Short mmCIF file of C-alpha atoms and ligand atoms in Angstrom, two decimals:
data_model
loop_
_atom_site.label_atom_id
_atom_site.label_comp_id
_atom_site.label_asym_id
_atom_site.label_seq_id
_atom_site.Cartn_x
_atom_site.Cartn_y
_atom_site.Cartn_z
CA UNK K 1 -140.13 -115.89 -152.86
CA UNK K 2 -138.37 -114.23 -155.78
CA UNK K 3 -141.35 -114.04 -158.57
CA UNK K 4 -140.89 -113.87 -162.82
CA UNK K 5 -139.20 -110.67 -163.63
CA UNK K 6 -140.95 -107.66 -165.33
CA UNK K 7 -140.48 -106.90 -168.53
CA UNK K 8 -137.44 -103.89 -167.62
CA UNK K 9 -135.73 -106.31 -165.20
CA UNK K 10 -135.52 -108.86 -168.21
CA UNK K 11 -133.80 -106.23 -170.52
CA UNK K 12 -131.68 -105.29 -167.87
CA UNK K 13 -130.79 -108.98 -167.00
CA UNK K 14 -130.11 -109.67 -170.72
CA UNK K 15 -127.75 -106.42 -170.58
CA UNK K 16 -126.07 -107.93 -168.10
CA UNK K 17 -125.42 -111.01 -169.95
CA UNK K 18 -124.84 -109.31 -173.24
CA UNK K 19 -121.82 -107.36 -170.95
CA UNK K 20 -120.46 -110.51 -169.79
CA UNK K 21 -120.65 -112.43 -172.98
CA UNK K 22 -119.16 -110.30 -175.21
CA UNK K 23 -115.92 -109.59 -172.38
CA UNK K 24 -115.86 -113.27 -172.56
CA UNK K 25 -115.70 -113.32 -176.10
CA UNK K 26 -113.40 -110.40 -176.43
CA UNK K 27 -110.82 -112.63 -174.38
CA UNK K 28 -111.31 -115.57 -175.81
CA UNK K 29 -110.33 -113.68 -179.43
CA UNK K 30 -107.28 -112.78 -177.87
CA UNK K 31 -105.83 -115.95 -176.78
CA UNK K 32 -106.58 -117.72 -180.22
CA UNK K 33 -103.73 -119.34 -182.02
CA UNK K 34 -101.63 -118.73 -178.47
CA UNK K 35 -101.94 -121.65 -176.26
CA UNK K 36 -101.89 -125.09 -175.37
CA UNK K 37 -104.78 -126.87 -174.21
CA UNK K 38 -104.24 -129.26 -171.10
CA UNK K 39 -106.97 -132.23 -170.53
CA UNK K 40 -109.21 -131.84 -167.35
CA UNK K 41 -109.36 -135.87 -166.57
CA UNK K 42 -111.55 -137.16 -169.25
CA UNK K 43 -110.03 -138.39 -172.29
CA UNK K 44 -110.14 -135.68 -174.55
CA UNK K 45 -112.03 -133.09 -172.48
CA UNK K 46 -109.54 -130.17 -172.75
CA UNK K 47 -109.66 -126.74 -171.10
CA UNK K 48 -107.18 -123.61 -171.75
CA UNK K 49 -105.75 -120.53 -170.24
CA UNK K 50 -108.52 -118.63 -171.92
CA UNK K 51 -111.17 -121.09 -170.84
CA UNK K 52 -110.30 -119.51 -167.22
CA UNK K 53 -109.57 -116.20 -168.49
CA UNK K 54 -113.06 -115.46 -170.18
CA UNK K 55 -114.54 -116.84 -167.09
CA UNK K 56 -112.94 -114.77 -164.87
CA UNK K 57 -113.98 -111.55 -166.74
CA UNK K 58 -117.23 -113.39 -166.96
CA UNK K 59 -117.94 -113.64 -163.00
CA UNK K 60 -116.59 -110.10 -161.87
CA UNK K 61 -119.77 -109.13 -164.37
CA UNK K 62 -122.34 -111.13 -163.09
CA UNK K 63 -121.13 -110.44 -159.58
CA UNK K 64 -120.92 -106.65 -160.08
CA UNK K 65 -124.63 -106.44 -161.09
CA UNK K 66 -126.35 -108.93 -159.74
CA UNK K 67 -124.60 -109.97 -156.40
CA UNK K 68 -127.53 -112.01 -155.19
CA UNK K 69 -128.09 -114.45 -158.15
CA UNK K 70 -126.22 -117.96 -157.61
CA UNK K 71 -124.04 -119.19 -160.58
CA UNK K 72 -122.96 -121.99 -161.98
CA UNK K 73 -119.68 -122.01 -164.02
CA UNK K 74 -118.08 -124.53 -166.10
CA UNK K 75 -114.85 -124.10 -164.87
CA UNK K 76 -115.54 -122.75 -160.95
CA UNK K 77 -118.85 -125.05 -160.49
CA UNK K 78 -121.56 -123.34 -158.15
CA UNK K 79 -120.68 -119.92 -156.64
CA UNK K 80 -122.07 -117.46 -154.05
CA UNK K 81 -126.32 -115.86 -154.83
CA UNK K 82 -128.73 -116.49 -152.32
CA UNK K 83 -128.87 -120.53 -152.04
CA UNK K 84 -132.41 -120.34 -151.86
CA UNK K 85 -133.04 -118.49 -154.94
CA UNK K 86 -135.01 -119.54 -158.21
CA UNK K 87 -132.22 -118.01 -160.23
CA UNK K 88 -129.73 -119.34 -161.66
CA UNK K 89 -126.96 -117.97 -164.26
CA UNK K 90 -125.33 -121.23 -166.19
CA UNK K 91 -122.21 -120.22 -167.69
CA UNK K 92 -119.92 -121.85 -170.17
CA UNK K 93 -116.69 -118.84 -170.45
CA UNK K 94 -115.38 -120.94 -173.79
CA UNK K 95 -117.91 -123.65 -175.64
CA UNK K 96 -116.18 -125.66 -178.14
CA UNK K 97 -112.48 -125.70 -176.12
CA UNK K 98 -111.69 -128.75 -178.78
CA UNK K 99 -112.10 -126.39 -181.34
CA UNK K 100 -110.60 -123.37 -180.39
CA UNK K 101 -107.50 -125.56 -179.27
CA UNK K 102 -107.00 -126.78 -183.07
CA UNK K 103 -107.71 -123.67 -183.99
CA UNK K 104 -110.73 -124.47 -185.99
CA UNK K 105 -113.27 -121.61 -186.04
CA UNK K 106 -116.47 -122.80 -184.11
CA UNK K 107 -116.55 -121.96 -180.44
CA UNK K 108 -118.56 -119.64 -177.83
CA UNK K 109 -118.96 -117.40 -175.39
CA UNK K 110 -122.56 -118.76 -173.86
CA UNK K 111 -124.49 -116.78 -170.65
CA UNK K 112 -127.94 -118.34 -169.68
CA UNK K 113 -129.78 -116.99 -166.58
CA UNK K 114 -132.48 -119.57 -165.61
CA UNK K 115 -135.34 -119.39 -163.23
CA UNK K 116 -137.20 -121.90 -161.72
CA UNK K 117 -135.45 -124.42 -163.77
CA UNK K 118 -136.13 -122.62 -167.19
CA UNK K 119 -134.07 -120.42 -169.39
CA UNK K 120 -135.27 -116.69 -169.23
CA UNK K 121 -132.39 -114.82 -170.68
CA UNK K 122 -129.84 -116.21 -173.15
CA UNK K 123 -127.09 -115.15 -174.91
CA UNK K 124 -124.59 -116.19 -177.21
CA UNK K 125 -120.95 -114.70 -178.63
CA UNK K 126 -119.51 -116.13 -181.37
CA UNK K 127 -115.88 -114.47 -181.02
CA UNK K 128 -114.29 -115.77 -184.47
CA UNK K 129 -116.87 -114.29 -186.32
CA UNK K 130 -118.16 -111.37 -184.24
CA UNK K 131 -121.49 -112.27 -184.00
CA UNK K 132 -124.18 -111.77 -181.15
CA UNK K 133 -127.11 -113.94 -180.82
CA UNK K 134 -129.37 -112.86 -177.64
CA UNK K 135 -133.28 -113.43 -176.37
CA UNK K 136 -135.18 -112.75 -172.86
CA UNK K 137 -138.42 -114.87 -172.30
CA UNK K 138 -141.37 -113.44 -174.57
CA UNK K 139 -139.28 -110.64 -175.59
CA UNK K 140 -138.17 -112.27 -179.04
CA UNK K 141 -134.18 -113.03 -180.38
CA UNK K 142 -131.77 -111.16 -182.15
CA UNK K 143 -128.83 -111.59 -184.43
CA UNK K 144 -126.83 -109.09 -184.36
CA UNK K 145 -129.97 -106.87 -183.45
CA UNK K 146 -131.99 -107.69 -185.88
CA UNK K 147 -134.85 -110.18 -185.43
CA UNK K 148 -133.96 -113.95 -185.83
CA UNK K 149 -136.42 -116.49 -186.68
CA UNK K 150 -135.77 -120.54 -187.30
CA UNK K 151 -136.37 -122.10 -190.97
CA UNK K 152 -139.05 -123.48 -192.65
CA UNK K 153 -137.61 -126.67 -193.61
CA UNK K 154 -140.96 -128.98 -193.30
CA UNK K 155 -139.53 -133.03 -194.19
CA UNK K 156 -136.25 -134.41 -192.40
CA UNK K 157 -135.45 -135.17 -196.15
CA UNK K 158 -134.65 -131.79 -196.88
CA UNK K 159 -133.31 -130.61 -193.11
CA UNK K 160 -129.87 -130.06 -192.09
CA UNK K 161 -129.18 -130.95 -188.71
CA UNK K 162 -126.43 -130.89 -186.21
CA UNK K 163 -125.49 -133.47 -183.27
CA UNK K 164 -122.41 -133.61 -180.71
CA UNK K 165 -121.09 -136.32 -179.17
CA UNK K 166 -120.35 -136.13 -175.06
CA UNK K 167 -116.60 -136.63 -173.91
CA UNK K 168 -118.15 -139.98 -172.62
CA UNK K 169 -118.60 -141.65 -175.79
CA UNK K 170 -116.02 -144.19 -175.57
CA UNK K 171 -117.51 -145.56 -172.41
CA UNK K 172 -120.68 -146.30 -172.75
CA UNK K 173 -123.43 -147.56 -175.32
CA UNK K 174 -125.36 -144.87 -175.51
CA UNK K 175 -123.03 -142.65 -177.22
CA UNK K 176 -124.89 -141.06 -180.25
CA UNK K 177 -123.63 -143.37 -182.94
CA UNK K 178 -126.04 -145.00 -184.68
CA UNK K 179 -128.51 -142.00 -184.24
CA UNK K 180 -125.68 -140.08 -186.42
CA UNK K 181 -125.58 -142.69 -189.13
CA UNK K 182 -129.13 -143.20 -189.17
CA UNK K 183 -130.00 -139.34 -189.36
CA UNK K 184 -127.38 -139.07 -191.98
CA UNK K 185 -129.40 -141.40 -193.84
CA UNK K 186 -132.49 -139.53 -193.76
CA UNK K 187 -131.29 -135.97 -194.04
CA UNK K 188 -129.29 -134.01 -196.48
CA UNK K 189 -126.58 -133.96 -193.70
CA UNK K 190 -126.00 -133.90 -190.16
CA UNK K 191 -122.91 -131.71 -189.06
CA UNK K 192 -120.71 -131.96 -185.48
CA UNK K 193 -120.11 -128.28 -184.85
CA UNK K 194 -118.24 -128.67 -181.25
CA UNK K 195 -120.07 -125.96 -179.52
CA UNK K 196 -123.61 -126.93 -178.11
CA UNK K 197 -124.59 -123.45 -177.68
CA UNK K 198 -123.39 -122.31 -181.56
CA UNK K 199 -125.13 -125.08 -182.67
CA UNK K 200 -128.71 -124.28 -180.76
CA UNK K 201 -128.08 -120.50 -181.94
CA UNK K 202 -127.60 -121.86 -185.83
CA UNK K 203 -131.34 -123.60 -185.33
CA UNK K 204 -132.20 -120.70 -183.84
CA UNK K 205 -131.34 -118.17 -186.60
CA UNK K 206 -132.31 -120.87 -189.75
CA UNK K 207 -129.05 -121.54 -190.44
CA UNK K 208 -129.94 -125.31 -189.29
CA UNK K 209 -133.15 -127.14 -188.96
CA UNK K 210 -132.61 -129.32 -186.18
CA UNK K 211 -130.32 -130.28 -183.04
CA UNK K 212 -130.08 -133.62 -180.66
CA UNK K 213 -127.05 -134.63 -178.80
CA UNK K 214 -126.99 -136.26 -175.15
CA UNK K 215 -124.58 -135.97 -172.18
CA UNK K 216 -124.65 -132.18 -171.81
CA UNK K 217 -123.88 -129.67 -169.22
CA UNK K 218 -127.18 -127.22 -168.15
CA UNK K 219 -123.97 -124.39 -168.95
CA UNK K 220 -123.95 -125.74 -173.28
CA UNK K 221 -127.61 -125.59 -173.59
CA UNK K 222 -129.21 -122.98 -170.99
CA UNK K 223 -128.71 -119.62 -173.54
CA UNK K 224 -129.34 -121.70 -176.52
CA UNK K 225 -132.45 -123.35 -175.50
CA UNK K 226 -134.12 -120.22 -174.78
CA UNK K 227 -132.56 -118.29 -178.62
CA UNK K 228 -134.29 -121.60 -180.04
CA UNK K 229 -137.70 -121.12 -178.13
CA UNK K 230 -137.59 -117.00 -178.80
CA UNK K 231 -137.08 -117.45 -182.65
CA UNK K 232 -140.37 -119.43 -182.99
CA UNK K 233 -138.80 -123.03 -182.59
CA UNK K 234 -139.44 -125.97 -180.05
CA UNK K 235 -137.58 -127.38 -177.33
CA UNK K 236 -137.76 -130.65 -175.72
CA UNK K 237 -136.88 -133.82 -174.28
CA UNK K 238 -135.74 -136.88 -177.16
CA UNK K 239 -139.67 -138.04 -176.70
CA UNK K 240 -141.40 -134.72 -176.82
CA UNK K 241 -142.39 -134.15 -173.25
CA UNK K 242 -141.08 -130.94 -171.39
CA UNK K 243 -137.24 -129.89 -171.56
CA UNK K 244 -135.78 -130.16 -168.45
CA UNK K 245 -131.98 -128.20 -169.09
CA UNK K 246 -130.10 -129.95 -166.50
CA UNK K 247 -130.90 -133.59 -168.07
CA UNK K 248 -128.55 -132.91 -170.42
CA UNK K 249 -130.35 -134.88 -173.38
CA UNK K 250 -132.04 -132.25 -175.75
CA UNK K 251 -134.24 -131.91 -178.91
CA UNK K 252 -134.11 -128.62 -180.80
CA UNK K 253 -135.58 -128.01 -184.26
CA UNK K 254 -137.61 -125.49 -186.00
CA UNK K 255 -141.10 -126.91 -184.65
CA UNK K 256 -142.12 -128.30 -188.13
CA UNK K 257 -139.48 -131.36 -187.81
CA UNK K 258 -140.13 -131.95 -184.11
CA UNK K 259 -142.06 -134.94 -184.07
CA UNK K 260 -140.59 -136.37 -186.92
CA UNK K 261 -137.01 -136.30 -185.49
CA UNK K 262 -138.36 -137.48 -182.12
CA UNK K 263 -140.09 -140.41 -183.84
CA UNK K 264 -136.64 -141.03 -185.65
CA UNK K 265 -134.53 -140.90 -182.70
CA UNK K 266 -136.87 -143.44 -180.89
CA UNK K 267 -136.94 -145.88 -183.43
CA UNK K 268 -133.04 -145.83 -184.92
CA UNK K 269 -131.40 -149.34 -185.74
CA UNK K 270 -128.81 -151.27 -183.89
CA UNK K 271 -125.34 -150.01 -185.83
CA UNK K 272 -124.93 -153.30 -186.77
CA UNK K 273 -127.83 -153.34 -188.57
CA UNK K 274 -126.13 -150.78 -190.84
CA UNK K 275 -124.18 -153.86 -192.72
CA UNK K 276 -127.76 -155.09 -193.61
CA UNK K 277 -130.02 -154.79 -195.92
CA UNK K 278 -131.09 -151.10 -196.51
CA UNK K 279 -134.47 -152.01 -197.34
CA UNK K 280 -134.78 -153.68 -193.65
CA UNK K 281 -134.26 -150.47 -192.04
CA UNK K 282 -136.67 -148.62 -190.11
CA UNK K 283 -139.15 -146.30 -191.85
CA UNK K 284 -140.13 -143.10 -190.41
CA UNK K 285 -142.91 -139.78 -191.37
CA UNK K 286 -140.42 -137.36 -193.32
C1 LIG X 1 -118.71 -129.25 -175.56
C2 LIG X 1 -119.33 -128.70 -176.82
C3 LIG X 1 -119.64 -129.83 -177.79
C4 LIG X 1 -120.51 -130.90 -177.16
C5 LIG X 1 -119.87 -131.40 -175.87
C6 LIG X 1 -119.64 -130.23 -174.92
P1 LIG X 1 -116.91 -127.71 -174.25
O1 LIG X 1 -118.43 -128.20 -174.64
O2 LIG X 1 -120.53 -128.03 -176.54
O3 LIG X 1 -120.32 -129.37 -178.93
O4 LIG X 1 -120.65 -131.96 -178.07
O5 LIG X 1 -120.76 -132.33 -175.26
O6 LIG X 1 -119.11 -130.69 -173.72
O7 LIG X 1 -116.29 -128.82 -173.46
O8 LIG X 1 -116.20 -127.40 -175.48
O9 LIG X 1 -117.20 -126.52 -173.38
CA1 LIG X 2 -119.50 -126.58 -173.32
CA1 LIG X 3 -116.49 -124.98 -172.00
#
């Protein structure tokens, strides 16, 4: 049985992923502006030439260096590795396809190598704006190279926070609605930013206090996870217990919000209540 890598196999590994990532992102720039997005079956779940492009370059990485390690890719699904290894890289070649089809500048390159279920290497390229957002387990995170550390923000009534909303909404309930309205109410904001990964990597660096959103792939949220845990912030499930990445539900903030957005999240309103009273809504800690 494969066991925790050392210390020079993790900065390797990350290497590796830093490689991939940025060819990923380097094709991605290229395409911008040039294509047409086609929908993959979902209503509004899109993917685009350089979707498969930036995975492509993506793979012949991974597979170059580490020909034993299994994958799983957004657009391929699971590929070759020793079945019975506790590795696992998650890939997403373009995060935020919706995006970069408008146009609008928010999307990712995201490489996250997991083992025995939890991230251990993670990175992030943002190819609009050129930056580089990377951490191995107990080895720290980096913007850019430098050091990156979450915020201090200490009261949801001073946080910014971010949320997404899975290509599911429109069929089912549990769709992130009223959360949205309800931590709009409390916060100074909550932004959609359209790439799960950008959006972990934003908590990650300080940039934003906090992150929930449901219905997500282990390839959005395995490199981010990990940037969020490395830069001093915590990562869990809605209710505080232990993240599990392939559940696809996830709670990301700065560690001083944590239990105060979990507590929030568990106790938001019906959206009808919304036409109510505001002084019948739910109180929660700041
Ligand atoms: C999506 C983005 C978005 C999130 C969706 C994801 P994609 O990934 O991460 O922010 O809200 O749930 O599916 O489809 O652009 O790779
Ligand atoms: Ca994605
Ligand atoms: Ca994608």
């Amino acid at each position: 049985m494969a066991t925790m890598p050392d210390r020079a196999e993790l900065q390797r590994l990350l290497e590796v992923a830093t490689e991939a990532a940025l060819a990923g992102s380097a094709i991605v720039r290229s395409f911008l502006g040039k294509i047409e997005a086609e929908e993959k079956g979902r209503s509004g779940d899109l993917v685009t030439a350089a979707d498969r492009a930036s995975e492509a370059a993506v793979l012949d990485i991974l597979q170059r260096h580490c020909p034993d390690l299994p994958i799983l890719a957004e657009e391929s699904g699971a590929i070759g590795g020793n079945p019975d290894s506790p590795f696992l890289w998650a890939i997403d070649p373009l995060d935020g396809t919706t995006n970069f089809a408008h146009q609008y500048p928010f999307f990712s390159v995201s490489i996250g190598l997991l083992f025995a279920g939890q991230p251990i290497v993670g990175v992030v390229a943002d190819p609009y704006r050129g930056e580089l957002f990377r951490a191995a387990k107990g080895l720290g995170a980096t913007r850019d190279q430098l050091p990156m550390q979450v915020s201090k923000a200490d009261r949801l009534s001073r946080s910014l926070l971010v949320t997404g909303f899975a290509y599911d909404r429109r069929d089912t309930p549990d769709n992130n609605y009223a959360e949205f309205c309800y931590l709009t109410h409390l916060t100074q904001g909550v932004r959609r930013g359209g790439s799960a990964a950008i959006d972990l990597a934003y908590v990650a660096c300080g940039r934003l206090d906090g992150y929930w959103e449901r219905g997500l792939s282990l390839w959005d949220i395995a490199a981010g996870i990990l940037l969020v845990q490395e830069a001093g912030g915590q990562v869990s499930a809605y209710d505080g217990s232990l993240i599990d990445p392939s559940s696809g539900r996830v709670l990301a903030t700065n560690g001083y919000l944590h239990q105060s957005l979990s507590q929030a999240l568990a106790t938001v309103p019906r959206l009808d209540l919304w036409q109510a009273d505001p002084a019948t809504w739910p109180k929660v800690g700041d």
